[in-house]
């Protein structure tokens, strides 16, 4: 099956603003976001099929055994994974499929799907990152210090990605990412056209 759409992996440290960016990108009808599967219980306010697909461990294993996940990880005793069926359906419809996923997950997917395009989101400065983390108001000083340290480590991984985008004003960041999507859509279409022209 020929894929007309493009898969985009978005990563970046906690506090870089990936969630806000993805929300902004979903305002465009050509973009879709993958919903992960997990075996953890829903938190208050979380909706099955929107925030996650909440599965039993048996169902998750079934999905894994039938090649139904692109990648998976275990975190705090629960499984998390990216189901592939919906992604493939969207790609065949020509959609941009967005996966908001960490560096490890990105590596697993790139090993299987080297046509995935990777985008790393960074904050404009460490001061702004700290402000954003504090602005959430949910974590104490120790946790914020840990997250800042983790963010520095994660920033070292940016070099593995196809693109790095600075997330300052959200509209500007979304416009930059949409420009990348557009350029990559043209590349993918041209690959198909050239195959047809050359009869391959
Ligand atoms: P939470 O339980 O807080 O929603 O997520 C716990 C961790 O699992 C987070 O670091 C989150 O990024 C990660 N996670 C969520 N979905 C997936 C997924 O589909 N694949 C992988 N590898 N990690 C995920």
PDB file of C-alpha atoms and ligand atoms in Angstrom:
ATOM      1  CA  UNK A   1       0.000   0.000   0.000  1.00  0.00           C
ATOM      2  CA  UNK A   2       1.343   3.414  -0.934  1.00  0.00           C
ATOM      3  CA  UNK A   3       1.246   5.971   1.867  1.00  0.00           C
ATOM      4  CA  UNK A   4       0.174   9.391   0.744  1.00  0.00           C
ATOM      5  CA  UNK A   5       0.419  11.044   4.136  1.00  0.00           C
ATOM      6  CA  UNK A   6       3.462  11.668   6.323  1.00  0.00           C
ATOM      7  CA  UNK A   7       4.142  10.572   9.886  1.00  0.00           C
ATOM      8  CA  UNK A   8       5.583  13.289  12.129  1.00  0.00           C
ATOM      9  CA  UNK A   9       7.132  12.509  15.495  1.00  0.00           C
ATOM     10  CA  UNK A  10       7.170  15.404  17.938  1.00  0.00           C
ATOM     11  CA  UNK A  11       9.458  15.184  20.988  1.00  0.00           C
ATOM     12  CA  UNK A  12      10.978  17.627  23.427  1.00  0.00           C
ATOM     13  CA  UNK A  13      11.530  18.146  27.132  1.00  0.00           C
ATOM     14  CA  UNK A  14       8.688  18.451  29.599  1.00  0.00           C
ATOM     15  CA  UNK A  15       7.629  22.117  29.643  1.00  0.00           C
ATOM     16  CA  UNK A  16       8.649  22.775  26.022  1.00  0.00           C
ATOM     17  CA  UNK A  17       4.966  23.194  25.172  1.00  0.00           C
ATOM     18  CA  UNK A  18       4.362  20.106  23.011  1.00  0.00           C
ATOM     19  CA  UNK A  19       0.785  19.663  24.220  1.00  0.00           C
ATOM     20  CA  UNK A  20      -0.172  23.258  23.395  1.00  0.00           C
ATOM     21  CA  UNK A  21       1.553  22.978  20.033  1.00  0.00           C
ATOM     22  CA  UNK A  22      -0.287  19.769  19.119  1.00  0.00           C
ATOM     23  CA  UNK A  23      -3.612  21.414  20.060  1.00  0.00           C
ATOM     24  CA  UNK A  24      -2.756  24.308  17.731  1.00  0.00           C
ATOM     25  CA  UNK A  25      -1.751  21.918  14.909  1.00  0.00           C
ATOM     26  CA  UNK A  26      -5.061  20.066  15.228  1.00  0.00           C
ATOM     27  CA  UNK A  27      -6.849  23.234  14.072  1.00  0.00           C
ATOM     28  CA  UNK A  28      -5.744  22.229  10.558  1.00  0.00           C
ATOM     29  CA  UNK A  29      -8.012  19.563   9.013  1.00  0.00           C
ATOM     30  CA  UNK A  30      -5.083  17.764   7.339  1.00  0.00           C
ATOM     31  CA  UNK A  31      -3.494  16.949  10.731  1.00  0.00           C
ATOM     32  CA  UNK A  32      -4.427  14.078  13.041  1.00  0.00           C
ATOM     33  CA  UNK A  33      -2.882  12.997  16.320  1.00  0.00           C
ATOM     34  CA  UNK A  34      -2.265   9.407  17.345  1.00  0.00           C
ATOM     35  CA  UNK A  35      -3.915   8.303  20.610  1.00  0.00           C
ATOM     36  CA  UNK A  36      -1.737   5.912  22.629  1.00  0.00           C
ATOM     37  CA  UNK A  37      -2.918   2.728  24.281  1.00  0.00           C
ATOM     38  CA  UNK A  38      -2.200   2.130  27.957  1.00  0.00           C
ATOM     39  CA  UNK A  39      -2.923  -0.398  30.666  1.00  0.00           C
ATOM     40  CA  UNK A  40      -3.042   2.225  33.424  1.00  0.00           C
ATOM     41  CA  UNK A  41      -6.394   3.298  34.832  1.00  0.00           C
ATOM     42  CA  UNK A  42      -7.965   6.523  33.566  1.00  0.00           C
ATOM     43  CA  UNK A  43      -7.422   9.595  35.735  1.00  0.00           C
ATOM     44  CA  UNK A  44     -10.338  11.831  36.580  1.00  0.00           C
ATOM     45  CA  UNK A  45     -11.524  13.620  33.452  1.00  0.00           C
ATOM     46  CA  UNK A  46      -9.686  11.312  31.035  1.00  0.00           C
ATOM     47  CA  UNK A  47     -11.829   9.942  28.231  1.00  0.00           C
ATOM     48  CA  UNK A  48     -11.278   6.556  26.578  1.00  0.00           C
ATOM     49  CA  UNK A  49     -10.307   7.087  22.934  1.00  0.00           C
ATOM     50  CA  UNK A  50      -9.454  10.764  23.474  1.00  0.00           C
ATOM     51  CA  UNK A  51      -6.626  10.878  26.018  1.00  0.00           C
ATOM     52  CA  UNK A  52      -5.702   7.208  25.703  1.00  0.00           C
ATOM     53  CA  UNK A  53      -7.196   3.904  24.649  1.00  0.00           C
ATOM     54  CA  UNK A  54      -7.482   2.262  28.064  1.00  0.00           C
ATOM     55  CA  UNK A  55      -6.872  -1.484  27.687  1.00  0.00           C
ATOM     56  CA  UNK A  56      -6.564  -4.487  29.987  1.00  0.00           C
ATOM     57  CA  UNK A  57      -3.134  -6.142  30.106  1.00  0.00           C
ATOM     58  CA  UNK A  58      -4.547  -9.083  28.120  1.00  0.00           C
ATOM     59  CA  UNK A  59      -5.876  -6.807  25.387  1.00  0.00           C
ATOM     60  CA  UNK A  60      -2.569  -4.932  25.249  1.00  0.00           C
ATOM     61  CA  UNK A  61      -0.655  -8.196  24.847  1.00  0.00           C
ATOM     62  CA  UNK A  62      -3.061  -9.227  22.108  1.00  0.00           C
ATOM     63  CA  UNK A  63      -2.355  -5.944  20.298  1.00  0.00           C
ATOM     64  CA  UNK A  64       1.431  -6.432  20.634  1.00  0.00           C
ATOM     65  CA  UNK A  65       1.291 -10.057  19.429  1.00  0.00           C
ATOM     66  CA  UNK A  66      -0.628  -9.100  16.307  1.00  0.00           C
ATOM     67  CA  UNK A  67       1.863  -6.381  15.333  1.00  0.00           C
ATOM     68  CA  UNK A  68      -0.697  -3.802  16.350  1.00  0.00           C
ATOM     69  CA  UNK A  69       1.770  -1.399  18.007  1.00  0.00           C
ATOM     70  CA  UNK A  70       4.488   0.642  16.321  1.00  0.00           C
ATOM     71  CA  UNK A  71       6.390   0.953  19.600  1.00  0.00           C
ATOM     72  CA  UNK A  72       5.753   0.409  23.272  1.00  0.00           C
ATOM     73  CA  UNK A  73       7.308   1.036  26.659  1.00  0.00           C
ATOM     74  CA  UNK A  74       6.722   0.087  30.275  1.00  0.00           C
ATOM     75  CA  UNK A  75       6.451   2.940  32.727  1.00  0.00           C
ATOM     76  CA  UNK A  76       5.687   2.603  36.443  1.00  0.00           C
ATOM     77  CA  UNK A  77       4.303  -0.901  35.984  1.00  0.00           C
ATOM     78  CA  UNK A  78       2.018  -0.068  33.060  1.00  0.00           C
ATOM     79  CA  UNK A  79       2.309  -0.565  29.335  1.00  0.00           C
ATOM     80  CA  UNK A  80       2.099   2.344  26.915  1.00  0.00           C
ATOM     81  CA  UNK A  81       2.133   1.952  23.136  1.00  0.00           C
ATOM     82  CA  UNK A  82       1.321   3.475  19.781  1.00  0.00           C
ATOM     83  CA  UNK A  83      -1.398   1.520  17.934  1.00  0.00           C
ATOM     84  CA  UNK A  84      -0.632   1.275  14.233  1.00  0.00           C
ATOM     85  CA  UNK A  85      -4.039   0.600  12.590  1.00  0.00           C
ATOM     86  CA  UNK A  86      -5.462   4.118  12.848  1.00  0.00           C
ATOM     87  CA  UNK A  87      -2.121   5.624  11.820  1.00  0.00           C
ATOM     88  CA  UNK A  88      -1.979   3.519   8.645  1.00  0.00           C
ATOM     89  CA  UNK A  89      -5.584   4.410   7.805  1.00  0.00           C
ATOM     90  CA  UNK A  90      -4.862   8.129   8.156  1.00  0.00           C
ATOM     91  CA  UNK A  91      -1.648   7.868   6.133  1.00  0.00           C
ATOM     92  CA  UNK A  92      -3.495   6.168   3.300  1.00  0.00           C
ATOM     93  CA  UNK A  93      -5.984   9.063   3.376  1.00  0.00           C
ATOM     94  CA  UNK A  94      -3.097  11.492   2.902  1.00  0.00           C
ATOM     95  CA  UNK A  95      -3.194  12.954   6.436  1.00  0.00           C
ATOM     96  CA  UNK A  96      -0.292  14.269   8.471  1.00  0.00           C
ATOM     97  CA  UNK A  97      -0.163  11.930  11.455  1.00  0.00           C
ATOM     98  CA  UNK A  98       1.359  13.448  14.589  1.00  0.00           C
ATOM     99  CA  UNK A  99       2.906  11.272  17.290  1.00  0.00           C
ATOM    100  CA  UNK A 100       3.846  13.064  20.500  1.00  0.00           C
ATOM    101  CA  UNK A 101       6.385  10.660  21.825  1.00  0.00           C
ATOM    102  CA  UNK A 102       9.674  10.518  23.782  1.00  0.00           C
ATOM    103  CA  UNK A 103      13.174   9.967  22.370  1.00  0.00           C
ATOM    104  CA  UNK A 104      13.156   6.199  23.073  1.00  0.00           C
ATOM    105  CA  UNK A 105       9.813   5.757  21.310  1.00  0.00           C
ATOM    106  CA  UNK A 106      11.060   7.870  18.415  1.00  0.00           C
ATOM    107  CA  UNK A 107      14.100   5.605  17.991  1.00  0.00           C
ATOM    108  CA  UNK A 108      11.901   2.485  17.963  1.00  0.00           C
ATOM    109  CA  UNK A 109       9.636   3.940  15.303  1.00  0.00           C
ATOM    110  CA  UNK A 110      12.490   5.229  13.121  1.00  0.00           C
ATOM    111  CA  UNK A 111      13.978   1.704  13.144  1.00  0.00           C
ATOM    112  CA  UNK A 112      10.751   0.409  11.560  1.00  0.00           C
ATOM    113  CA  UNK A 113       9.567   3.407   9.584  1.00  0.00           C
ATOM    114  CA  UNK A 114      12.473   5.427   8.275  1.00  0.00           C
ATOM    115  CA  UNK A 115      10.104   7.708   6.362  1.00  0.00           C
ATOM    116  CA  UNK A 116       8.851   9.204   9.650  1.00  0.00           C
ATOM    117  CA  UNK A 117       9.885  12.861   9.985  1.00  0.00           C
ATOM    118  CA  UNK A 118      11.142  13.903  13.412  1.00  0.00           C
ATOM    119  CA  UNK A 119      10.713  17.320  15.022  1.00  0.00           C
ATOM    120  CA  UNK A 120      12.239  18.337  18.346  1.00  0.00           C
ATOM    121  CA  UNK A 121      10.574  21.193  20.239  1.00  0.00           C
ATOM    122  CA  UNK A 122      12.730  23.347  22.524  1.00  0.00           C
ATOM    123  CA  UNK A 123      11.930  26.301  24.793  1.00  0.00           C
ATOM    124  CA  UNK A 124      13.449  29.710  23.883  1.00  0.00           C
ATOM    125  CA  UNK A 125      15.566  29.641  27.088  1.00  0.00           C
ATOM    126  CA  UNK A 126      16.046  27.665  30.296  1.00  0.00           C
ATOM    127  CA  UNK A 127      14.513  30.587  32.223  1.00  0.00           C
ATOM    128  CA  UNK A 128      11.320  30.328  30.180  1.00  0.00           C
ATOM    129  CA  UNK A 129      11.278  26.539  30.590  1.00  0.00           C
ATOM    130  CA  UNK A 130      11.511  26.971  34.372  1.00  0.00           C
ATOM    131  CA  UNK A 131       8.734  29.562  34.311  1.00  0.00           C
ATOM    132  CA  UNK A 132       6.483  27.199  32.328  1.00  0.00           C
ATOM    133  CA  UNK A 133       7.161  24.308  34.680  1.00  0.00           C
ATOM    134  CA  UNK A 134       6.419  26.538  37.700  1.00  0.00           C
ATOM    135  CA  UNK A 135       3.351  27.948  35.956  1.00  0.00           C
ATOM    136  CA  UNK A 136       1.716  24.534  36.014  1.00  0.00           C
ATOM    137  CA  UNK A 137       1.612  24.947  39.794  1.00  0.00           C
ATOM    138  CA  UNK A 138       1.539  21.209  40.335  1.00  0.00           C
ATOM    139  CA  UNK A 139       5.113  20.469  41.334  1.00  0.00           C
ATOM    140  CA  UNK A 140       7.342  21.425  44.254  1.00  0.00           C
ATOM    141  CA  UNK A 141      10.857  22.934  43.965  1.00  0.00           C
ATOM    142  CA  UNK A 142      12.577  19.538  44.118  1.00  0.00           C
ATOM    143  CA  UNK A 143      10.499  18.111  41.283  1.00  0.00           C
ATOM    144  CA  UNK A 144      11.043  21.253  39.195  1.00  0.00           C
ATOM    145  CA  UNK A 145      14.806  20.989  39.749  1.00  0.00           C
ATOM    146  CA  UNK A 146      14.656  17.307  38.656  1.00  0.00           C
ATOM    147  CA  UNK A 147      12.634  18.165  35.566  1.00  0.00           C
ATOM    148  CA  UNK A 148      15.058  20.971  34.626  1.00  0.00           C
ATOM    149  CA  UNK A 149      17.974  18.576  34.945  1.00  0.00           C
ATOM    150  CA  UNK A 150      16.104  15.965  32.888  1.00  0.00           C
ATOM    151  CA  UNK A 151      15.324  18.651  30.287  1.00  0.00           C
ATOM    152  CA  UNK A 152      19.047  19.450  29.908  1.00  0.00           C
ATOM    153  CA  UNK A 153      19.715  15.765  29.281  1.00  0.00           C
ATOM    154  CA  UNK A 154      16.882  15.551  26.764  1.00  0.00           C
ATOM    155  CA  UNK A 155      18.133  18.643  24.916  1.00  0.00           C
ATOM    156  CA  UNK A 156      21.326  16.691  24.166  1.00  0.00           C
ATOM    157  CA  UNK A 157      19.172  14.396  21.984  1.00  0.00           C
ATOM    158  CA  UNK A 158      17.993  17.182  19.684  1.00  0.00           C
ATOM    159  CA  UNK A 159      20.778  16.355  17.188  1.00  0.00           C
ATOM    160  CA  UNK A 160      19.085  13.021  16.385  1.00  0.00           C
ATOM    161  CA  UNK A 161      16.056  14.825  14.972  1.00  0.00           C
ATOM    162  CA  UNK A 162      15.394  16.081  11.431  1.00  0.00           C
ATOM    163  CA  UNK A 163      14.244  19.499  12.684  1.00  0.00           C
ATOM    164  CA  UNK A 164      14.535  21.568  15.849  1.00  0.00           C
ATOM    165  CA  UNK A 165      11.848  24.207  16.397  1.00  0.00           C
ATOM    166  CA  UNK A 166      11.919  26.856  19.132  1.00  0.00           C
ATOM    167  CA  UNK A 167       8.595  27.227  20.899  1.00  0.00           C
ATOM    168  CA  UNK A 168       8.262  30.923  21.735  1.00  0.00           C
ATOM    169  CA  UNK A 169       4.898  32.468  20.804  1.00  0.00           C
ATOM    170  CA  UNK A 170       2.690  29.471  20.012  1.00  0.00           C
ATOM    171  CA  UNK A 171       1.294  30.848  16.717  1.00  0.00           C
ATOM    172  CA  UNK A 172       4.845  31.336  15.383  1.00  0.00           C
ATOM    173  CA  UNK A 173       5.928  27.875  16.473  1.00  0.00           C
ATOM    174  CA  UNK A 174       2.836  26.274  14.887  1.00  0.00           C
ATOM    175  CA  UNK A 175       3.476  28.215  11.654  1.00  0.00           C
ATOM    176  CA  UNK A 176       7.095  26.965  11.586  1.00  0.00           C
ATOM    177  CA  UNK A 177       5.969  23.374  12.126  1.00  0.00           C
ATOM    178  CA  UNK A 178       3.284  23.721   9.424  1.00  0.00           C
ATOM    179  CA  UNK A 179       6.005  24.956   7.022  1.00  0.00           C
ATOM    180  CA  UNK A 180       7.980  21.778   7.780  1.00  0.00           C
ATOM    181  CA  UNK A 181       4.849  19.650   7.240  1.00  0.00           C
ATOM    182  CA  UNK A 182       4.226  21.356   3.890  1.00  0.00           C
ATOM    183  CA  UNK A 183       7.812  20.869   2.681  1.00  0.00           C
ATOM    184  CA  UNK A 184       7.757  17.210   3.730  1.00  0.00           C
ATOM    185  CA  UNK A 185       4.368  16.679   2.015  1.00  0.00           C
ATOM    186  CA  UNK A 186       5.877  18.023  -1.211  1.00  0.00           C
ATOM    187  CA  UNK A 187       8.899  15.730  -0.832  1.00  0.00           C
ATOM    188  CA  UNK A 188       6.662  12.669  -0.279  1.00  0.00           C
ATOM    189  CA  UNK A 189       4.450  13.536  -3.259  1.00  0.00           C
ATOM    190  CA  UNK A 190       7.475  14.121  -5.469  1.00  0.00           C
ATOM    191  CA  UNK A 191       8.910  10.726  -4.517  1.00  0.00           C
ATOM    192  CA  UNK A 192       5.690   9.115  -5.761  1.00  0.00           C
ATOM    193  CA  UNK A 193       5.583  11.214  -8.928  1.00  0.00           C
ATOM    194  CA  UNK A 194       9.200  10.365  -9.749  1.00  0.00           C
ATOM    195  CA  UNK A 195       8.516   6.643  -9.211  1.00  0.00           C
ATOM    196  CA  UNK A 196       5.594   6.895 -11.626  1.00  0.00           C
ATOM    197  CA  UNK A 197       7.598   8.915 -14.181  1.00  0.00           C
ATOM    198  CA  UNK A 198      10.456   6.447 -14.068  1.00  0.00           C
ATOM    199  CA  UNK A 199       8.125   3.427 -14.017  1.00  0.00           C
ATOM    200  CA  UNK A 200       9.493   2.061 -10.706  1.00  0.00           C
TER     201      UNK A 200
HETATM  202  P1  LIG B   1       1.073   9.213  31.942  1.00  0.00           P
HETATM  203  O1  LIG B   1       0.702   7.992  32.706  1.00  0.00           O
HETATM  204  O2  LIG B   1       1.550  10.320  32.849  1.00  0.00           O
HETATM  205  O3  LIG B   1      -0.020   9.671  31.006  1.00  0.00           O
HETATM  206  O4  LIG B   1       2.311   8.854  30.984  1.00  0.00           O
HETATM  207  C1  LIG B   1       3.445   8.260  31.534  1.00  0.00           C
HETATM  208  C2  LIG B   1       4.574   8.246  30.512  1.00  0.00           C
HETATM  209  O5  LIG B   1       4.240   7.421  29.387  1.00  0.00           O
HETATM  210  C3  LIG B   1       4.878   9.614  29.914  1.00  0.00           C
HETATM  211  O6  LIG B   1       6.274   9.794  29.921  1.00  0.00           O
HETATM  212  C4  LIG B   1       4.346   9.517  28.521  1.00  0.00           C
HETATM  213  O7  LIG B   1       5.056  10.353  27.623  1.00  0.00           O
HETATM  214  C5  LIG B   1       4.587   8.072  28.192  1.00  0.00           C
HETATM  215  N1  LIG B   1       3.766   7.602  27.074  1.00  0.00           N
HETATM  216  C6  LIG B   1       2.469   7.898  26.812  1.00  0.00           C
HETATM  217  N2  LIG B   1       2.054   7.280  25.695  1.00  0.00           N
HETATM  218  C7  LIG B   1       3.112   6.593  25.213  1.00  0.00           C
HETATM  219  C8  LIG B   1       3.310   5.750  24.061  1.00  0.00           C
HETATM  220  O8  LIG B   1       2.428   5.526  23.226  1.00  0.00           O
HETATM  221  N3  LIG B   1       4.545   5.211  23.924  1.00  0.00           N
HETATM  222  C9  LIG B   1       5.555   5.450  24.800  1.00  0.00           C
HETATM  223  N4  LIG B   1       6.740   4.889  24.554  1.00  0.00           N
HETATM  224  N5  LIG B   1       5.413   6.242  25.891  1.00  0.00           N
HETATM  225  C10 LIG B   1       4.200   6.794  26.099  1.00  0.00           C
END
